[in-house]
Amino acid sequence: MRYYRKLRFGVPSQRRSWPVCTVIPILLGVVAILGVTIGLLVHFLAVGKIYHYQGDFLISGVTYNDSCENAPSQISTDLSKDIETKMLDRFQNSSIYKEYINSQVIKLLPHPNGSSVQLQLTFKFPPAKRGIMKTEIKAVLLQMLKDNTVSWNAVPSSIKLMEISKANAEMLTNKCCGRQLFNSIRAGNRIVNGKNAQMGAWPWQASMQWQGKHHCGASLISSRWLLSAAHCFANKTNSEDWTVNFGTVVNKPYMTGKVQNIISHENFSSPGVHDDIALVQLAKEVSFSKYIRRICLPDAKMKLSENDSVVVTGWGALYMNGPLPSVLQEAFVKIIGNEVCNAPNALSGLVTDNMLCAGFMSGNADACQNDSGGPLVYPDSRKIWHLVGIVSWGDGCAKKNKPGVYTRVTAYRDWITSKTGL
Ligand code: ARG
């Protein structure tokens, strides 16, 4: 009896003496496991991740051909725009509107029975929803096609949807012309009166560097060719003196390339303002990325209208005789008709049909010294950008009644083809 009691008392007294150094690690372990489990659950069920999809469907009977590497025809643009508008509307009014980020038409390609339409879509949702989301996205697309069978000749049953990696999603757009990495935020006008460009906003912009120093701008029009101004290369004709920098910070290039050949327009004579256009051939093809892409060349028949919004970009002076910026500048300017631009108090007849004016009669924003050769770009209805002008000349910078003058790219469309095949 005594012995038994002793034993009973012995057990609790032994428990009480468990060393603290054993209990704390066990407690910590339990807390850690709980924490990780909750973390994983939250991650899986609540934290959104970005998912990319490629969609495809068929259009019967009509042949479209827009590989997205060149400017789309008006007819391709109209169809793509209509699909994009309806797609946006469908997703924004669907049960998955919170998960929707964006969607676009990438290509319209010829197909034995008509055309195939390639879509790219982006959504954000927690991994646990992956299965259900794919079903729902496909259902929204299917319904959209069913409702547009007549207007587009769409074949609803042909819809295919596939999840793709981020790298593949980027690759789809990198080869396309005129696509920004994201839409640049329209802000103040301060180039003169521009503002800093965001990385990837103008991925076709290049800095033409002569003996290692920024001299002019240029625009990438294919993996091998850039378009610039002829006056940039007057007395600087040796290709070996030139390098091409890409990126937004002029002296910290994202990529740099050697020049193989410079072709200035045969009718340009220095110092002059006529036929101020030059092609620069790179020694090696560039590989397109989210920060280096080509700009679309406009169709020779493309017409711009007075007051159209366009953008000029460059690392030129911030004002006449002012300092050069290190971050690429962008300025939103307006097309000014040649007649207005040639008025006696303006540029009094110096602007030919092969040139175009852009800026403001009030001054405000303009290109300036060392912006030459750089792009003046115009967004089509889908915000795909086209190269409409090359910075060429001006009377001072951003002066009242003295808008910037640009080489009119449409006037040289055939010349570009004759030299490059583009
Ligand atoms: N010719 C100048 C250059 O070599 C560009 C002048 C553009 N001027 C203007 N006001 N838009 O960089």
Short mmCIF file of C-alpha atoms and ligand atoms in Angstrom, two decimals:
data_model
loop_
_atom_site.label_atom_id
_atom_site.label_comp_id
_atom_site.label_asym_id
_atom_site.label_seq_id
_atom_site.Cartn_x
_atom_site.Cartn_y
_atom_site.Cartn_z
CA MET A 1 0.00 0.00 0.00
CA ARG A 2 2.68 2.43 0.95
CA TYR A 3 4.79 1.28 -1.86
CA TYR A 4 1.90 1.85 -4.27
CA ARG A 5 1.27 5.38 -3.04
CA LYS A 6 4.88 6.17 -3.34
CA LEU A 7 4.74 5.06 -6.91
CA ARG A 8 1.61 7.16 -7.63
CA PHE A 9 3.23 10.20 -6.21
CA GLY A 10 6.40 9.48 -8.02
CA VAL A 11 4.92 9.83 -11.50
CA PRO A 12 3.49 13.37 -11.21
CA SER A 13 6.59 14.60 -9.47
CA GLN A 14 8.64 13.25 -12.37
CA ARG A 15 6.39 15.05 -14.93
CA ARG A 16 6.65 18.32 -13.12
CA SER A 17 10.37 18.16 -13.49
CA TRP A 18 10.40 17.93 -17.33
CA PRO A 19 13.12 20.36 -18.30
CA VAL A 20 12.10 23.66 -19.85
CA CYS A 21 14.62 23.09 -22.58
CA THR A 22 12.51 20.16 -23.87
CA VAL A 23 9.08 21.83 -23.63
CA ILE A 24 9.98 25.04 -25.45
CA PRO A 25 11.32 23.39 -28.61
CA ILE A 26 8.25 21.12 -28.77
CA LEU A 27 5.93 24.10 -28.40
CA LEU A 28 7.86 26.04 -31.00
CA GLY A 29 7.69 23.05 -33.32
CA VAL A 30 3.92 22.82 -32.98
CA VAL A 31 3.54 26.55 -33.58
CA ALA A 32 5.78 26.34 -36.62
CA ILE A 33 3.86 23.44 -38.15
CA LEU A 34 0.58 25.24 -37.52
CA GLY A 35 2.00 28.41 -39.06
CA VAL A 36 3.23 26.65 -42.18
CA THR A 37 -0.09 24.83 -42.59
CA ILE A 38 -2.10 28.02 -42.26
CA GLY A 39 0.32 29.79 -44.58
CA LEU A 40 -0.02 27.10 -47.22
CA LEU A 41 -3.79 27.09 -46.91
CA VAL A 42 -3.97 30.86 -47.24
CA HIS A 43 -1.57 30.79 -50.17
CA PHE A 44 -3.53 28.07 -51.91
CA LEU A 45 -7.00 29.40 -51.17
CA ALA A 46 -6.68 33.16 -50.86
CA VAL A 47 -3.53 34.65 -52.44
CA GLY A 48 -3.96 35.49 -56.11
CA LYS A 49 -1.40 34.36 -58.66
CA ILE A 50 -1.20 35.52 -62.29
CA TYR A 51 -2.26 32.99 -64.92
CA HIS A 52 -1.81 33.33 -68.68
CA TYR A 53 -3.88 31.61 -71.34
CA GLN A 54 -3.79 31.22 -75.06
CA GLY A 55 -7.15 30.90 -76.78
CA ASP A 56 -7.88 29.93 -80.38
CA PHE A 57 -10.99 29.80 -82.52
CA LEU A 58 -11.89 29.58 -86.18
CA ILE A 59 -13.59 31.98 -88.51
CA SER A 60 -15.03 30.32 -91.59
CA GLY A 61 -14.88 31.54 -95.14
CA VAL A 62 -12.91 34.78 -94.71
CA THR A 63 -9.12 34.93 -94.89
CA TYR A 64 -7.33 37.39 -92.64
CA ASN A 65 -3.56 37.62 -92.47
CA ASP A 66 -2.14 39.47 -89.49
CA SER A 67 0.93 37.77 -88.06
CA CYS A 68 1.34 40.79 -85.75
CA GLU A 69 4.91 41.29 -86.97
CA ASN A 70 3.84 44.02 -89.36
CA ALA A 71 1.17 46.69 -89.13
CA PRO A 72 -2.26 45.05 -89.45
CA SER A 73 -4.51 45.99 -92.37
CA GLN A 74 -7.55 48.14 -91.59
CA ILE A 75 -9.81 45.12 -92.01
CA SER A 76 -7.77 43.04 -89.51
CA THR A 77 -7.66 45.97 -87.10
CA ASP A 78 -11.45 46.38 -87.28
CA LEU A 79 -12.15 42.70 -86.61
CA SER A 80 -9.53 42.46 -83.83
CA LYS A 81 -10.86 45.61 -82.21
CA ASP A 82 -14.42 44.27 -82.30
CA ILE A 83 -13.35 40.96 -80.76
CA GLU A 84 -11.31 42.77 -78.09
CA THR A 85 -14.16 45.13 -77.19
CA LYS A 86 -16.70 42.33 -76.90
CA MET A 87 -14.30 40.09 -74.99
CA LEU A 88 -13.56 42.87 -72.46
CA ASP A 89 -17.26 43.54 -72.06
CA ARG A 90 -18.07 39.83 -71.56
CA PHE A 91 -15.43 39.31 -68.90
CA GLN A 92 -16.26 42.53 -67.06
CA ASN A 93 -19.88 41.48 -66.90
CA SER A 94 -19.22 37.87 -65.96
CA SER A 95 -19.05 36.19 -62.56
CA ILE A 96 -15.25 36.15 -62.88
CA TYR A 97 -14.85 39.92 -63.43
CA LYS A 98 -12.74 40.22 -60.26
CA GLU A 99 -10.22 37.70 -61.56
CA TYR A 100 -9.99 39.23 -65.04
CA ILE A 101 -6.90 41.30 -65.88
CA ASN A 102 -6.80 41.61 -69.67
CA SER A 103 -7.37 39.94 -73.01
CA GLN A 104 -6.26 40.69 -76.56
CA VAL A 105 -6.17 39.36 -80.07
CA ILE A 106 -2.60 38.45 -80.99
CA LYS A 107 -2.91 37.12 -84.53
CA LEU A 108 -5.38 36.42 -87.32
CA LEU A 109 -3.88 33.71 -89.52
CA PRO A 110 -5.06 32.03 -92.71
CA HIS A 111 -6.48 28.55 -92.14
CA PRO A 112 -7.71 25.93 -94.69
CA ASN A 113 -11.35 26.79 -93.88
CA GLY A 114 -10.95 30.50 -93.28
CA SER A 115 -8.88 32.05 -90.51
CA SER A 116 -7.73 31.18 -87.04
CA VAL A 117 -7.86 33.80 -84.29
CA GLN A 118 -5.24 33.65 -81.56
CA LEU A 119 -6.12 35.24 -78.21
CA GLN A 120 -4.09 35.94 -75.13
CA LEU A 121 -5.75 36.31 -71.72
CA THR A 122 -4.51 37.12 -68.23
CA PHE A 123 -6.27 36.42 -64.94
CA LYS A 124 -5.38 36.57 -61.25
CA PHE A 125 -6.73 34.08 -58.73
CA PRO A 126 -5.62 31.67 -55.97
CA PRO A 127 -4.18 28.34 -57.20
CA ALA A 128 -7.11 26.38 -55.73
CA LYS A 129 -9.38 27.93 -58.38
CA ARG A 130 -7.26 26.84 -61.32
CA GLY A 131 -9.61 24.10 -62.55
CA ILE A 132 -12.84 26.02 -62.18
CA MET A 133 -11.39 29.19 -63.69
CA LYS A 134 -10.34 27.49 -66.89
CA THR A 135 -13.85 26.08 -67.28
CA GLU A 136 -15.43 29.45 -66.64
CA ILE A 137 -13.14 31.40 -68.97
CA LYS A 138 -13.85 28.92 -71.72
CA ALA A 139 -17.60 29.20 -71.07
CA VAL A 140 -17.48 32.99 -71.39
CA LEU A 141 -15.56 32.75 -74.66
CA LEU A 142 -17.91 30.09 -76.01
CA GLN A 143 -20.96 32.23 -75.27
CA MET A 144 -19.32 35.22 -76.92
CA LEU A 145 -18.68 33.19 -80.08
CA LYS A 146 -22.22 31.82 -80.11
CA ASP A 147 -23.57 35.37 -80.00
CA ASN A 148 -21.26 36.52 -82.80
CA THR A 149 -21.51 33.58 -85.17
CA VAL A 150 -23.13 35.79 -87.79
CA SER A 151 -21.10 38.99 -87.45
CA TRP A 152 -17.70 37.27 -87.37
CA ASN A 153 -18.47 33.95 -89.09
CA ALA A 154 -17.10 32.40 -85.88
CA VAL A 155 -17.24 28.64 -85.33
CA PRO A 156 -18.07 28.35 -81.58
CA SER A 157 -17.22 24.65 -81.29
CA SER A 158 -13.66 25.37 -82.42
CA ILE A 159 -12.75 27.28 -79.22
CA LYS A 160 -9.63 26.01 -77.50
CA LEU A 161 -8.11 27.33 -74.29
CA MET A 162 -4.72 26.45 -72.87
CA GLU A 163 -2.80 27.72 -69.86
CA ILE A 164 0.65 28.96 -70.87
CA SER A 165 3.71 30.03 -68.90
CA LYS A 166 4.60 33.66 -68.30
CA ALA A 167 7.62 33.24 -70.57
CA ASN A 168 5.46 31.91 -73.41
CA ALA A 169 2.92 34.68 -72.90
CA GLU A 170 5.68 37.27 -73.21
CA MET A 171 7.15 35.58 -76.26
CA LEU A 172 3.80 35.84 -78.06
CA THR A 173 3.83 39.66 -77.79
CA ASN A 174 7.58 40.25 -78.05
CA LYS A 175 7.57 39.39 -81.75
CA CYS A 176 4.67 41.75 -82.45
CA CYS A 177 5.24 45.32 -83.64
CA GLY A 178 4.03 48.41 -81.80
CA ARG A 179 3.18 46.79 -78.43
CA GLN A 180 4.15 48.58 -75.25
CA LEU A 181 5.02 46.53 -72.19
CA PHE A 182 2.13 48.35 -70.49
CA ASN A 183 0.22 51.46 -71.27
CA SER A 184 2.20 54.50 -70.29
CA ILE A 185 0.40 56.76 -67.89
CA ARG A 186 -0.62 59.97 -69.54
CA ALA A 187 0.66 62.81 -67.39
CA GLY A 188 2.12 66.29 -67.58
CA ASN A 189 3.71 67.61 -70.73
CA ARG A 190 7.54 68.40 -69.95
CA ILE A 191 12.34 66.31 -74.75
CA VAL A 192 10.89 69.94 -73.75
CA ASN A 193 8.03 69.53 -71.32
CA GLY A 194 8.08 65.74 -71.39
CA LYS A 195 8.26 63.31 -68.53
CA ASN A 196 10.33 60.24 -67.69
CA ALA A 197 9.29 57.19 -69.69
CA GLN A 198 8.63 53.92 -67.89
CA MET A 199 10.80 50.90 -68.64
CA GLY A 200 9.34 49.10 -71.65
CA ALA A 201 6.93 51.89 -72.58
CA TRP A 202 8.71 52.65 -75.88
CA PRO A 203 10.66 49.44 -76.52
CA TRP A 204 11.59 50.39 -80.12
CA GLN A 205 13.48 53.55 -79.05
CA ALA A 206 17.23 53.36 -79.54
CA SER A 207 20.08 55.75 -78.83
CA MET A 208 22.52 56.16 -81.73
CA GLN A 209 25.87 56.60 -80.04
CA TRP A 210 28.79 58.11 -81.93
CA GLN A 211 32.14 57.18 -80.39
CA GLY A 212 30.32 56.14 -77.24
CA LYS A 213 28.19 59.28 -76.82
CA HIS A 214 24.47 59.77 -77.44
CA HIS A 215 24.02 61.70 -80.66
CA CYS A 216 20.60 60.89 -82.11
CA GLY A 217 17.53 58.73 -81.66
CA ALA A 218 16.39 55.83 -83.87
CA SER A 219 13.51 53.31 -84.01
CA LEU A 220 13.77 49.55 -84.32
CA ILE A 221 11.66 48.42 -87.31
CA SER A 222 12.81 44.77 -87.53
CA SER A 223 15.33 42.50 -85.82
CA ARG A 224 18.05 43.92 -88.08
CA TRP A 225 16.99 47.47 -89.09
CA LEU A 226 16.48 50.86 -87.47
CA LEU A 227 15.08 54.03 -88.98
CA SER A 228 16.73 57.37 -88.17
CA ALA A 229 17.46 60.79 -89.70
CA ALA A 230 20.07 61.28 -92.45
CA HIS A 231 21.46 64.49 -90.91
CA CYS A 232 22.63 62.44 -87.89
CA PHE A 233 25.18 60.70 -90.10
CA ALA A 234 26.46 63.68 -92.12
CA ASN A 235 30.27 63.73 -91.63
CA LYS A 236 29.85 60.65 -89.43
CA THR A 237 29.56 57.95 -92.05
CA ASN A 238 31.86 55.28 -90.60
CA SER A 239 29.67 52.43 -89.23
CA GLU A 240 32.39 51.41 -86.84
CA ASP A 241 32.10 54.66 -84.91
CA TRP A 242 28.46 53.91 -84.10
CA THR A 243 26.74 51.73 -81.51
CA VAL A 244 23.05 51.31 -80.79
CA ASN A 245 21.78 51.31 -77.20
CA PHE A 246 18.38 50.05 -76.03
CA GLY A 247 16.76 50.69 -72.65
CA THR A 248 15.41 53.74 -70.83
CA VAL A 249 18.58 54.97 -69.13
CA VAL A 250 20.87 56.17 -71.90
CA ASN A 251 24.21 55.33 -70.28
CA LYS A 252 22.98 52.11 -68.65
CA PRO A 253 21.74 50.24 -71.74
CA TYR A 254 19.64 47.16 -71.41
CA MET A 255 21.34 45.94 -74.57
CA THR A 256 23.82 47.33 -77.04
CA GLY A 257 24.54 46.47 -80.70
CA LYS A 258 27.12 47.12 -83.40
CA VAL A 259 26.31 48.80 -86.70
CA GLN A 260 27.05 47.09 -90.01
CA ASN A 261 25.75 49.58 -92.51
CA ILE A 262 24.20 53.06 -92.72
CA ILE A 263 22.03 53.96 -95.71
CA SER A 264 21.19 57.66 -95.92
CA HIS A 265 18.61 58.78 -98.47
CA GLU A 266 20.46 59.43 -101.75
CA ASN A 267 18.78 62.85 -102.17
CA PHE A 268 19.71 64.13 -98.74
CA SER A 269 22.45 66.75 -98.77
CA SER A 270 24.01 68.31 -95.72
CA PRO A 271 23.15 70.72 -94.23
CA GLY A 272 19.59 70.18 -95.37
CA VAL A 273 16.12 69.26 -94.32
CA HIS A 274 14.89 67.37 -97.40
CA ASP A 275 14.74 63.55 -97.45
CA ASP A 276 16.10 63.48 -93.90
CA ILE A 277 15.86 59.73 -93.48
CA ALA A 278 18.41 56.95 -92.96
CA LEU A 279 18.40 53.21 -92.36
CA VAL A 280 20.81 51.62 -89.92
CA GLN A 281 21.56 47.93 -90.27
CA LEU A 282 22.69 46.10 -87.16
CA ALA A 283 25.65 43.70 -87.35
CA LYS A 284 23.57 41.04 -85.57
CA GLU A 285 19.85 40.40 -85.14
CA VAL A 286 18.46 41.63 -81.83
CA SER A 287 16.37 39.16 -79.88
CA PHE A 288 13.08 40.75 -78.97
CA SER A 289 12.16 40.89 -75.29
CA LYS A 290 9.70 42.81 -73.18
CA TYR A 291 12.09 45.78 -73.31
CA ILE A 292 13.17 45.55 -76.97
CA ARG A 293 10.47 45.36 -79.62
CA ARG A 294 9.85 46.79 -83.07
CA ILE A 295 7.51 49.62 -84.03
CA CYS A 296 4.95 49.05 -86.82
CA LEU A 297 5.62 50.83 -90.09
CA PRO A 298 2.49 52.58 -91.36
CA ASP A 299 0.88 51.73 -94.65
CA ALA A 300 1.88 54.26 -97.35
CA LYS A 301 -1.81 55.22 -97.63
CA MET A 302 -2.28 55.91 -93.92
CA LYS A 303 -3.67 59.40 -93.31
CA LEU A 304 -3.21 61.44 -90.15
CA SER A 305 -5.62 64.19 -89.21
CA GLU A 306 -5.04 67.54 -87.65
CA ASN A 307 -5.15 67.30 -83.85
CA ASP A 308 -4.47 63.53 -83.71
CA SER A 309 -2.56 62.68 -80.55
CA VAL A 310 0.96 61.38 -81.10
CA VAL A 311 3.99 60.83 -78.89
CA VAL A 312 7.60 61.87 -79.39
CA THR A 313 10.36 60.27 -77.33
CA GLY A 314 14.10 60.85 -76.91
CA TRP A 315 17.13 61.71 -74.82
CA GLY A 316 17.46 65.14 -76.42
CA ALA A 317 17.89 68.48 -74.65
CA LEU A 318 15.30 69.41 -72.03
CA TYR A 319 15.16 72.92 -73.57
CA MET A 320 17.11 74.85 -76.21
CA ASN A 321 20.83 74.58 -75.31
CA GLY A 322 19.77 72.80 -72.12
CA PRO A 323 21.15 69.62 -70.53
CA LEU A 324 20.47 66.09 -71.80
CA PRO A 325 18.43 63.80 -69.53
CA SER A 326 19.61 60.32 -68.67
CA VAL A 327 16.11 58.82 -68.54
CA LEU A 328 14.16 58.64 -71.82
CA GLN A 329 11.61 61.48 -72.10
CA GLU A 330 8.15 61.24 -73.67
CA ALA A 331 5.83 64.03 -74.70
CA PHE A 332 2.26 63.82 -75.96
CA VAL A 333 1.87 66.25 -78.87
CA LYS A 334 -0.71 66.93 -81.59
CA ILE A 335 -0.54 66.67 -85.37
CA ILE A 336 -0.62 70.12 -86.95
CA GLY A 337 -1.79 70.35 -90.56
CA ASN A 338 0.85 71.44 -93.10
CA GLU A 339 -1.22 74.45 -94.07
CA VAL A 340 -1.38 75.77 -90.50
CA CYS A 341 2.28 74.92 -90.00
CA ASN A 342 3.28 76.82 -93.16
CA ALA A 343 1.46 80.03 -92.19
CA PRO A 344 3.57 83.22 -92.56
CA ASN A 345 3.91 83.67 -88.79
CA ALA A 346 4.72 79.96 -88.36
CA LEU A 347 7.16 78.07 -90.61
CA SER A 348 6.24 80.13 -93.69
CA GLY A 349 6.26 77.54 -96.45
CA LEU A 350 9.31 75.53 -95.39
CA VAL A 351 7.30 72.39 -94.67
CA THR A 352 6.94 70.10 -97.72
CA ASP A 353 4.48 67.24 -98.31
CA ASN A 354 7.23 64.82 -97.25
CA MET A 355 7.34 66.42 -93.79
CA LEU A 356 4.79 66.72 -91.04
CA CYS A 357 4.41 69.07 -88.10
CA ALA A 358 3.57 68.08 -84.53
CA GLY A 359 3.50 69.97 -81.27
CA PHE A 360 1.44 72.96 -80.21
CA MET A 361 1.16 76.40 -81.81
CA SER A 362 1.38 77.72 -78.23
CA GLY A 363 4.80 76.04 -77.78
CA ASN A 364 4.45 73.86 -74.70
CA ALA A 365 5.99 70.46 -75.65
CA ASP A 366 8.44 69.59 -78.43
CA ALA A 367 11.47 67.58 -79.45
CA CYS A 368 14.85 69.37 -79.22
CA GLN A 369 18.54 68.96 -80.05
CA ASN A 370 19.70 65.30 -80.02
CA ASP A 371 16.16 63.96 -80.34
CA SER A 372 16.74 63.81 -84.11
CA GLY A 373 16.21 60.46 -85.78
CA GLY A 374 13.87 59.44 -82.96
CA PRO A 375 10.26 58.31 -83.30
CA LEU A 376 6.97 60.17 -83.50
CA VAL A 377 4.39 57.43 -82.94
CA TYR A 378 0.64 57.14 -83.39
CA PRO A 379 -1.62 54.62 -81.60
CA ASP A 380 -4.32 52.89 -83.65
CA SER A 381 -7.74 52.06 -82.16
CA ARG A 382 -6.23 49.04 -80.33
CA LYS A 383 -3.26 51.07 -79.00
CA ILE A 384 -0.84 49.40 -81.38
CA TRP A 385 1.78 52.04 -82.17
CA HIS A 386 2.88 53.12 -85.67
CA LEU A 387 5.95 55.12 -86.67
CA VAL A 388 4.59 58.20 -88.44
CA GLY A 389 7.46 60.68 -88.08
CA ILE A 390 11.23 60.97 -87.62
CA VAL A 391 12.47 63.94 -85.57
CA SER A 392 14.11 66.17 -88.17
CA TRP A 393 14.22 69.92 -87.56
CA GLY A 394 12.68 72.93 -85.82
CA ASP A 395 13.13 76.62 -85.14
CA GLY A 396 14.40 76.48 -81.57
CA CYS A 397 12.48 74.13 -79.29
CA ALA A 398 8.88 74.48 -78.10
CA LYS A 399 8.71 78.08 -79.28
CA LYS A 400 5.34 79.68 -79.90
CA ASN A 401 4.19 79.18 -83.54
CA LYS A 402 7.21 76.93 -84.25
CA PRO A 403 6.11 73.30 -83.96
CA GLY A 404 8.57 70.45 -84.50
CA VAL A 405 9.04 69.16 -88.05
CA TYR A 406 9.30 65.47 -88.80
CA THR A 407 10.14 63.35 -91.84
CA ARG A 408 6.76 61.94 -92.96
CA VAL A 409 7.33 58.16 -92.87
CA THR A 410 4.40 57.29 -95.17
CA ALA A 411 6.08 59.31 -97.95
CA TYR A 412 9.14 57.05 -97.70
CA ARG A 413 7.35 53.73 -97.24
CA ASP A 414 8.42 52.45 -100.66
CA TRP A 415 11.98 53.71 -100.22
CA ILE A 416 12.20 51.69 -96.97
CA THR A 417 10.92 48.58 -98.76
CA SER A 418 13.37 49.07 -101.62
CA LYS A 419 16.32 49.07 -99.21
CA THR A 420 15.25 46.49 -96.63
CA GLY A 421 12.47 44.38 -98.11
CA LEU A 422 10.31 45.36 -95.13
N1 ARG B 1 17.89 68.80 -85.54
C1 ARG B 1 17.77 68.43 -84.19
C2 ARG B 1 18.70 67.28 -83.83
O1 ARG B 1 19.64 67.07 -84.53
C3 ARG B 1 16.37 68.09 -83.83
C4 ARG B 1 15.53 69.28 -83.85
C5 ARG B 1 14.12 69.04 -83.51
N2 ARG B 1 13.66 70.30 -83.07
C6 ARG B 1 12.44 70.57 -82.74
N3 ARG B 1 12.15 71.74 -82.29
N4 ARG B 1 11.48 69.68 -82.85
O2 ARG B 1 18.58 66.66 -82.82
#
